[in-house]
Tab-separated table of N, CA and C in Angstrom:
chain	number	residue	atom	x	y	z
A	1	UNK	N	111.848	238.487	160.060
A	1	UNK	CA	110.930	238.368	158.946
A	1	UNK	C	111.006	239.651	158.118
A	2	UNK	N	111.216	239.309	156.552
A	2	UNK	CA	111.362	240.614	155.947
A	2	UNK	C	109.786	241.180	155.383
A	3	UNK	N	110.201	242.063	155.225
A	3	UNK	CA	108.602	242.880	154.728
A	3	UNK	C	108.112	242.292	153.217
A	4	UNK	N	108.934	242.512	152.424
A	4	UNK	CA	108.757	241.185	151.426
A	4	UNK	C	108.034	239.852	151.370
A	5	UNK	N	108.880	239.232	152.624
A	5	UNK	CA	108.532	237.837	152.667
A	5	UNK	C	106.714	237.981	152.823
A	6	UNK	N	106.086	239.073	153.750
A	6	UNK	CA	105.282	238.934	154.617
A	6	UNK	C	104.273	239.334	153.263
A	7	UNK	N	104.965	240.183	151.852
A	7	UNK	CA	103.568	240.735	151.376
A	7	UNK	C	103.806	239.636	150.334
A	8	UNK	N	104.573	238.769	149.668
A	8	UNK	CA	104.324	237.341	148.987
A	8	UNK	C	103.380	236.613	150.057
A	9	UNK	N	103.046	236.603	151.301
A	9	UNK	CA	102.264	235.698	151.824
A	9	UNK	C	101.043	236.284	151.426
A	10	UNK	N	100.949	237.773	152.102
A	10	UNK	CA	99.128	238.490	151.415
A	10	UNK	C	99.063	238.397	150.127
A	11	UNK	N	100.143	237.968	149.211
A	11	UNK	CA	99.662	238.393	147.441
A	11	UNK	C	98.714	237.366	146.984
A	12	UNK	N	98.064	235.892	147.872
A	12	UNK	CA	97.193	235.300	147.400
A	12	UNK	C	95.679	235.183	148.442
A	13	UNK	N	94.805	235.178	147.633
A	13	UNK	CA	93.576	235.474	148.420
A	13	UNK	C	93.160	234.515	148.961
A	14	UNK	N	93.711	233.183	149.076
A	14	UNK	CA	93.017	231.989	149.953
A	14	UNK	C	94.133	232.016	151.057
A	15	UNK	N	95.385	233.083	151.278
A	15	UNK	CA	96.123	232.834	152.069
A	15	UNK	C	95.867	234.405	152.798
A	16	UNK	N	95.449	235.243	152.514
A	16	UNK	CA	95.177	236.422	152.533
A	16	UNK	C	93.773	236.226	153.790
A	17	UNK	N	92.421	235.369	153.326
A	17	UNK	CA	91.566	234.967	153.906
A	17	UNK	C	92.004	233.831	155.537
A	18	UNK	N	92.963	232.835	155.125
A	18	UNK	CA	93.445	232.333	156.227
A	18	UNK	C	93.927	233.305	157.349
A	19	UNK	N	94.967	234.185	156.635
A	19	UNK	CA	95.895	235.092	157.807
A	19	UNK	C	94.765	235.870	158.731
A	20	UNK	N	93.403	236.298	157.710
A	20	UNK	CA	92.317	236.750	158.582
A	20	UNK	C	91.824	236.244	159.373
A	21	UNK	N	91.446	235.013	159.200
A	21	UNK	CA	90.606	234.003	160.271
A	21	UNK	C	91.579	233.809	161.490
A	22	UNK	N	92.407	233.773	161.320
A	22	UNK	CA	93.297	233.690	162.198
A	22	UNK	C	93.601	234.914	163.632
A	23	UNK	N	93.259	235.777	163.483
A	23	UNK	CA	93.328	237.140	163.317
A	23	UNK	C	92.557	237.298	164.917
A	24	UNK	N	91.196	236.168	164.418
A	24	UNK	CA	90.467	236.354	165.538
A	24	UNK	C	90.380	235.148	166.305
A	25	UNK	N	91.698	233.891	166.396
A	25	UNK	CA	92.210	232.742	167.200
A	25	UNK	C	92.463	232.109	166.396
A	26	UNK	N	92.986	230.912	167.412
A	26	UNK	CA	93.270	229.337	166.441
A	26	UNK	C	92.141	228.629	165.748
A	27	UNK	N	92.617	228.139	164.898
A	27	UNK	CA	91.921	227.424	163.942
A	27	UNK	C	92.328	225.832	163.658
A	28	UNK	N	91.851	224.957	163.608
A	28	UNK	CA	92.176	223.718	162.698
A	28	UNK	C	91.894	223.419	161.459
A	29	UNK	N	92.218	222.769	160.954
A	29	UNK	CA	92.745	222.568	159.185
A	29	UNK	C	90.866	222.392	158.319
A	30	UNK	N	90.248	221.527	159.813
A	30	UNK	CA	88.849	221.345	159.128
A	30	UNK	C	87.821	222.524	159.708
A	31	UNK	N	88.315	223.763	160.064
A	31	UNK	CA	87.475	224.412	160.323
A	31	UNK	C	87.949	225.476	158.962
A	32	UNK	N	89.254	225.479	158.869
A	32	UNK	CA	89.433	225.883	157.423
A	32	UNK	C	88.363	225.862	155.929
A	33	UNK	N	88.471	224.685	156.140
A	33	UNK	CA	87.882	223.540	155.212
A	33	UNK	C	86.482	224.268	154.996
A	34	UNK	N	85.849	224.467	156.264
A	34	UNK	CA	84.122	224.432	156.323
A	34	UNK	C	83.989	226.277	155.694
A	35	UNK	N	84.878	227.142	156.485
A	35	UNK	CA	84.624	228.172	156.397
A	35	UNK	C	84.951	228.947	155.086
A	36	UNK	N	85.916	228.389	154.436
A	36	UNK	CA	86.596	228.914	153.041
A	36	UNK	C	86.115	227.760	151.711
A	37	UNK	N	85.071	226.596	152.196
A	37	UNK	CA	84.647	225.752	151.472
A	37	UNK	C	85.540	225.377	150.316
A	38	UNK	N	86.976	225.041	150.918
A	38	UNK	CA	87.881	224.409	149.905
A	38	UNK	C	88.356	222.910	150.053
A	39	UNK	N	88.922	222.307	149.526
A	39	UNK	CA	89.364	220.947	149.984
A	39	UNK	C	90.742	221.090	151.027
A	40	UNK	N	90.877	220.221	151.939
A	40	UNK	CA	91.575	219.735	153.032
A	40	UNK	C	93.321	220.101	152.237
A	41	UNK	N	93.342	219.196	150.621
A	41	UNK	CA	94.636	219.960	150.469
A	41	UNK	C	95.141	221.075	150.274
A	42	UNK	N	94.215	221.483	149.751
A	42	UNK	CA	94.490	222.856	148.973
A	42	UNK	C	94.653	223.668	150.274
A	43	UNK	N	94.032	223.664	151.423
A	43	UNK	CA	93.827	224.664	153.208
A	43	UNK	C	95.362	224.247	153.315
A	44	UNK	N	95.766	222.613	153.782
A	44	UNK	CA	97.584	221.904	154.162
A	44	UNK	C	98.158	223.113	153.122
A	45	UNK	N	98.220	223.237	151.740
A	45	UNK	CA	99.414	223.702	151.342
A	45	UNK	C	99.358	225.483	151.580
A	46	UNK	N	98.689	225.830	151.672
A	46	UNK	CA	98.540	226.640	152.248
A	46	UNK	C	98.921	227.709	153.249
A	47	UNK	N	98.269	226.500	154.354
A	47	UNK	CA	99.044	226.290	155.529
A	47	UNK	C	100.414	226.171	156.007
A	48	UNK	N	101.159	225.441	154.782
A	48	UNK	CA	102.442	225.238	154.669
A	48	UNK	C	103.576	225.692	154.523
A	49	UNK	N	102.183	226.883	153.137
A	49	UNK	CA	103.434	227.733	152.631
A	49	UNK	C	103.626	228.688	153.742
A	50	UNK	N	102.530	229.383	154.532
A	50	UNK	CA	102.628	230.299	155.553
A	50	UNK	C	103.791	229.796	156.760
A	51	UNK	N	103.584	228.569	156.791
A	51	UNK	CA	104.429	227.962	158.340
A	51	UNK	C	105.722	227.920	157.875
A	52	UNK	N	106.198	227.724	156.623
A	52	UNK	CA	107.619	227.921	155.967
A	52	UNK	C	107.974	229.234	156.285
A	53	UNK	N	107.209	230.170	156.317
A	53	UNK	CA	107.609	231.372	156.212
A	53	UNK	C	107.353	232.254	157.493
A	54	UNK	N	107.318	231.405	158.483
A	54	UNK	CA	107.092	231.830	159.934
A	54	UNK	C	106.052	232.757	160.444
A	55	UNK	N	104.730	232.801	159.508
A	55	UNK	CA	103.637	233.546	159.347
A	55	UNK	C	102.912	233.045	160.118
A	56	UNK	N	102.696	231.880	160.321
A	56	UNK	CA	101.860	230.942	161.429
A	56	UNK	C	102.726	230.295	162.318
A	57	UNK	N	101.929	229.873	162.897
A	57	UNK	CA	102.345	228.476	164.276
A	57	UNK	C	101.839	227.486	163.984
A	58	UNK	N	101.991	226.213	164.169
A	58	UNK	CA	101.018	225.209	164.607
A	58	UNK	C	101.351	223.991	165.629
A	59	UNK	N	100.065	223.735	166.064
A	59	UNK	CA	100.455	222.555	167.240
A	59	UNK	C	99.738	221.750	167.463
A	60	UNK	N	100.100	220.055	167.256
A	60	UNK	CA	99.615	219.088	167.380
A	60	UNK	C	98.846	218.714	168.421
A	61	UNK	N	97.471	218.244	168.144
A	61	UNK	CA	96.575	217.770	169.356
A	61	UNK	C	96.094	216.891	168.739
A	62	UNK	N	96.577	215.378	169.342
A	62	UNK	CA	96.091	214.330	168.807
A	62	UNK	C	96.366	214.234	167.635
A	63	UNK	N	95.550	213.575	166.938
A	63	UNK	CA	95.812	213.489	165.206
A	63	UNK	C	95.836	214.953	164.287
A	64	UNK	N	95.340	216.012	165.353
A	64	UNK	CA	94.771	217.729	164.433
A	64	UNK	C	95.924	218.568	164.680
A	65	UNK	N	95.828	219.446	163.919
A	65	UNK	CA	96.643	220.408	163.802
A	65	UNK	C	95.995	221.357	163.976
A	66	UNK	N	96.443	222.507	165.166
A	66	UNK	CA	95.875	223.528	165.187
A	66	UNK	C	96.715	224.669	164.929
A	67	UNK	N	96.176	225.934	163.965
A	67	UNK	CA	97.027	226.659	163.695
A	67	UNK	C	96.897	228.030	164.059
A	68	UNK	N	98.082	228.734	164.548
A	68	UNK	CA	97.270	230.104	165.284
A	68	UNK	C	98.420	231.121	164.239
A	69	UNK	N	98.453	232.578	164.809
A	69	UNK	CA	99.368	233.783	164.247
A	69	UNK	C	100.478	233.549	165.345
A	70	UNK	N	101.507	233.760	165.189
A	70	UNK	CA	102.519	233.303	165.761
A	70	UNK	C	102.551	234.284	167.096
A	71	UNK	N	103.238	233.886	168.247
A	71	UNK	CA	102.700	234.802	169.634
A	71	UNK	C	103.529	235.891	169.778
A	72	UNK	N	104.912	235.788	169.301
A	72	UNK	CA	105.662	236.992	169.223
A	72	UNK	C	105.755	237.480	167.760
A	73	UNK	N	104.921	238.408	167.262
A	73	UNK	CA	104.828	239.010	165.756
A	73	UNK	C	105.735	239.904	165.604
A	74	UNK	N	106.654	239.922	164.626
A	74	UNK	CA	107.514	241.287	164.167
A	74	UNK	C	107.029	242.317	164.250
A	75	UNK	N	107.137	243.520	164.436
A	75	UNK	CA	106.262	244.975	164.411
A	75	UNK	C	105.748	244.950	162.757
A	76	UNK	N	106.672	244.146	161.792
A	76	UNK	CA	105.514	244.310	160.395
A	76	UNK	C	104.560	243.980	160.043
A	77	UNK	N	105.113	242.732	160.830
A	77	UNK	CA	103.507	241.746	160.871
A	77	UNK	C	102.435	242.263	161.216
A	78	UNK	N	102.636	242.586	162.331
A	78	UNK	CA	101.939	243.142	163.423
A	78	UNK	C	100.791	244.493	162.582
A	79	UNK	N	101.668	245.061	162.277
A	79	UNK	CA	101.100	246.381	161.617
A	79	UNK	C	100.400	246.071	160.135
A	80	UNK	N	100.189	245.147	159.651
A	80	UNK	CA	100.372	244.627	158.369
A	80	UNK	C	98.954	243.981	158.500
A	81	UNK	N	98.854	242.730	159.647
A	81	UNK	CA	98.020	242.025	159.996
A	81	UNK	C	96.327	243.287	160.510
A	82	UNK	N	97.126	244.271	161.176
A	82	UNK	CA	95.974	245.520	161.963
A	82	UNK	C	95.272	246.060	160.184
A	83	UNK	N	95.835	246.100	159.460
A	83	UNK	CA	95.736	246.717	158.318
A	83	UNK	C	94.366	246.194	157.525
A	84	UNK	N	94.929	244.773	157.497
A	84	UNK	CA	94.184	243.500	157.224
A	84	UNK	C	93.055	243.849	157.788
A	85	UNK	N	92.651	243.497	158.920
A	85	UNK	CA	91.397	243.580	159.825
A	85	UNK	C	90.560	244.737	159.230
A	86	UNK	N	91.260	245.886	159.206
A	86	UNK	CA	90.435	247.487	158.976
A	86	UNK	C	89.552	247.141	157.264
A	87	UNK	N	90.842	246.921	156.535
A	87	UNK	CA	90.335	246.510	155.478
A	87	UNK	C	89.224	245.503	154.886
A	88	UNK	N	89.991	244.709	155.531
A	88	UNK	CA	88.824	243.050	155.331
A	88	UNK	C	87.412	243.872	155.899
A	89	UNK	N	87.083	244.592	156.612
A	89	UNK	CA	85.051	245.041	157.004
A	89	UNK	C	84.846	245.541	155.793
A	90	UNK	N	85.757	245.986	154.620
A	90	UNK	CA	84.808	246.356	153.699
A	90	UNK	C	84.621	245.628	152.114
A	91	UNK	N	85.134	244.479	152.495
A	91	UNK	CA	85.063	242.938	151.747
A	91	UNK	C	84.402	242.264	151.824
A	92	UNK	N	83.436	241.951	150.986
A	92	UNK	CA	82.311	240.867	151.252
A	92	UNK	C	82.505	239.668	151.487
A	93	UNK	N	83.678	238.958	151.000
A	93	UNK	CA	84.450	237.585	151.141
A	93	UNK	C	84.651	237.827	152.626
A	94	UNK	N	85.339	238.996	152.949
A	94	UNK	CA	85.944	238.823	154.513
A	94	UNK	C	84.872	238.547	155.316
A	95	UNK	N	84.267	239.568	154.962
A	95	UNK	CA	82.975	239.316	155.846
A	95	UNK	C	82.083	238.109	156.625
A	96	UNK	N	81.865	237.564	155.125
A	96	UNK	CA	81.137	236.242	155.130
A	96	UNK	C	81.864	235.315	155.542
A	97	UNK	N	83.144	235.521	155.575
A	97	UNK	CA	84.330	234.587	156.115
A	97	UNK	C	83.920	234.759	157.748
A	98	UNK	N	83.862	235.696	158.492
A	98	UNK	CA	83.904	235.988	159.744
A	98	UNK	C	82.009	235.430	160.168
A	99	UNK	N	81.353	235.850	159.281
A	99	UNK	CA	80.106	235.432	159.473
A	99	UNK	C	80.234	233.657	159.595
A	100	UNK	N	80.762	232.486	158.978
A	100	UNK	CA	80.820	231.086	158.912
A	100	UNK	C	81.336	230.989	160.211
A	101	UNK	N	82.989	231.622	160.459
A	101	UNK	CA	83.635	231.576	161.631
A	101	UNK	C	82.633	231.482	162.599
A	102	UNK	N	81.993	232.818	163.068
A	102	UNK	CA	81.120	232.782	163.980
A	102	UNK	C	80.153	231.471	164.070
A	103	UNK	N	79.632	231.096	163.007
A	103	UNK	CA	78.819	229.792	163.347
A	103	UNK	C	79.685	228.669	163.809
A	104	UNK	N	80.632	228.247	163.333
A	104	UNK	CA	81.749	227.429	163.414
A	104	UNK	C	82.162	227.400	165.073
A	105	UNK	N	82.317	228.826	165.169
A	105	UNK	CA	82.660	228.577	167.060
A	105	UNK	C	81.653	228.416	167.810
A	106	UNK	N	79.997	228.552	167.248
A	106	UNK	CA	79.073	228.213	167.981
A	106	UNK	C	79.059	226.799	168.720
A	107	UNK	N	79.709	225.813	167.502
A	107	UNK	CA	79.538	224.502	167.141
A	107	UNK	C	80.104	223.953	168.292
A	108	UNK	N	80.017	223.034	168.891
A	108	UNK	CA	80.685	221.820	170.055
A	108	UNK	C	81.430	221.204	169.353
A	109	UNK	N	81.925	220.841	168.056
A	109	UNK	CA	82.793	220.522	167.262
A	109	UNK	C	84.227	221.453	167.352
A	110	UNK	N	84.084	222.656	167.337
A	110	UNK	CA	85.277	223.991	167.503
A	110	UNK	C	85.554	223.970	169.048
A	111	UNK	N	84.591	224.160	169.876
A	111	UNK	CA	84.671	223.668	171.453
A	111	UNK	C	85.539	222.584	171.924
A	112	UNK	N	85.689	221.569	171.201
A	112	UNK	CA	86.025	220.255	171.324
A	112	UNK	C	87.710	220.503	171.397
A	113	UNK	N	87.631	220.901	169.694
A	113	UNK	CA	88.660	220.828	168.905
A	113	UNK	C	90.300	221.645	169.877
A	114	UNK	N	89.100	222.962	169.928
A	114	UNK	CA	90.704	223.919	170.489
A	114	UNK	C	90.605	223.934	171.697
A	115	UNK	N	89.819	222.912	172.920
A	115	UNK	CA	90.101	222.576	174.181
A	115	UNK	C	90.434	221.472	174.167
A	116	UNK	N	90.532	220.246	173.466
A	116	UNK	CA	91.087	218.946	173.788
A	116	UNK	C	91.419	218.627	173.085
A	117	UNK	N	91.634	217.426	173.000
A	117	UNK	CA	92.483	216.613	171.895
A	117	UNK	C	91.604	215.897	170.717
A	118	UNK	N	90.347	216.351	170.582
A	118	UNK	CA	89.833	215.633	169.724
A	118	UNK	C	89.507	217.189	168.622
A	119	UNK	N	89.157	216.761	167.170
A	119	UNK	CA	88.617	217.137	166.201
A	119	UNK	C	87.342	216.530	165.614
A	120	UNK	N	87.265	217.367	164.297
A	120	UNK	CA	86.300	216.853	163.248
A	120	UNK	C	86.442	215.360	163.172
């Protein structure tokens, strides 16, 4: 993965916000949805463009897609992603992003989702 490739993925802020959520586990497409309050396509392409570009993972459970940070990260990533984190605490978007998250994993819906085969 080139260093390039990795800062066209941070140069947009709804993909910038994903790579965060991510940051702190897997996610599915409708927990996307709830926490970044966007529509289902707009999260897929998204999603897409990152998984083209080997920025994510994802893996089928049942009808859902769950999507995590990939398990072996390049050292750029890696260092790139740590960067992210430090930064994002002094972002109010990030923030409030991590604040929904947290409710979101409260939910038996997120419970469900990234232990079995069912979703939203």
């Amino acid at each position: 993965m080139e260093l390039i490739q990795i800062y066209q993925c941070f140069c947009d802020a709804t993909r910038l916000r994903i790579l965060h959520l991510l940051t702190q586990g897997p996610l599915c497409v409708c927990h996307f949805q709830e926490i970044l309050d966007i529509p289902q396509t707009k999260v897929s392409q998204h999603l897409s463009y990152l998984r083209k570009r080997d920025m994510v993972e994802c893996e089928r459970r049942g009808t859902w897609m769950i999507y995590s940070l990939p398990e072996k990260q390049p050292r750029e990533l890696e260092a790139n992603l740590k960067c992210l984190q430090d930064c994002a605490l002094s972002d109010k978007r990030f923030r409030d992003d991590l604040s929904r998250l947290a409710k979101v994993k409260r939910g038996a819906v997120y419970k469900e989702t990234i232990s079995s085969k069912t979703c939203c």
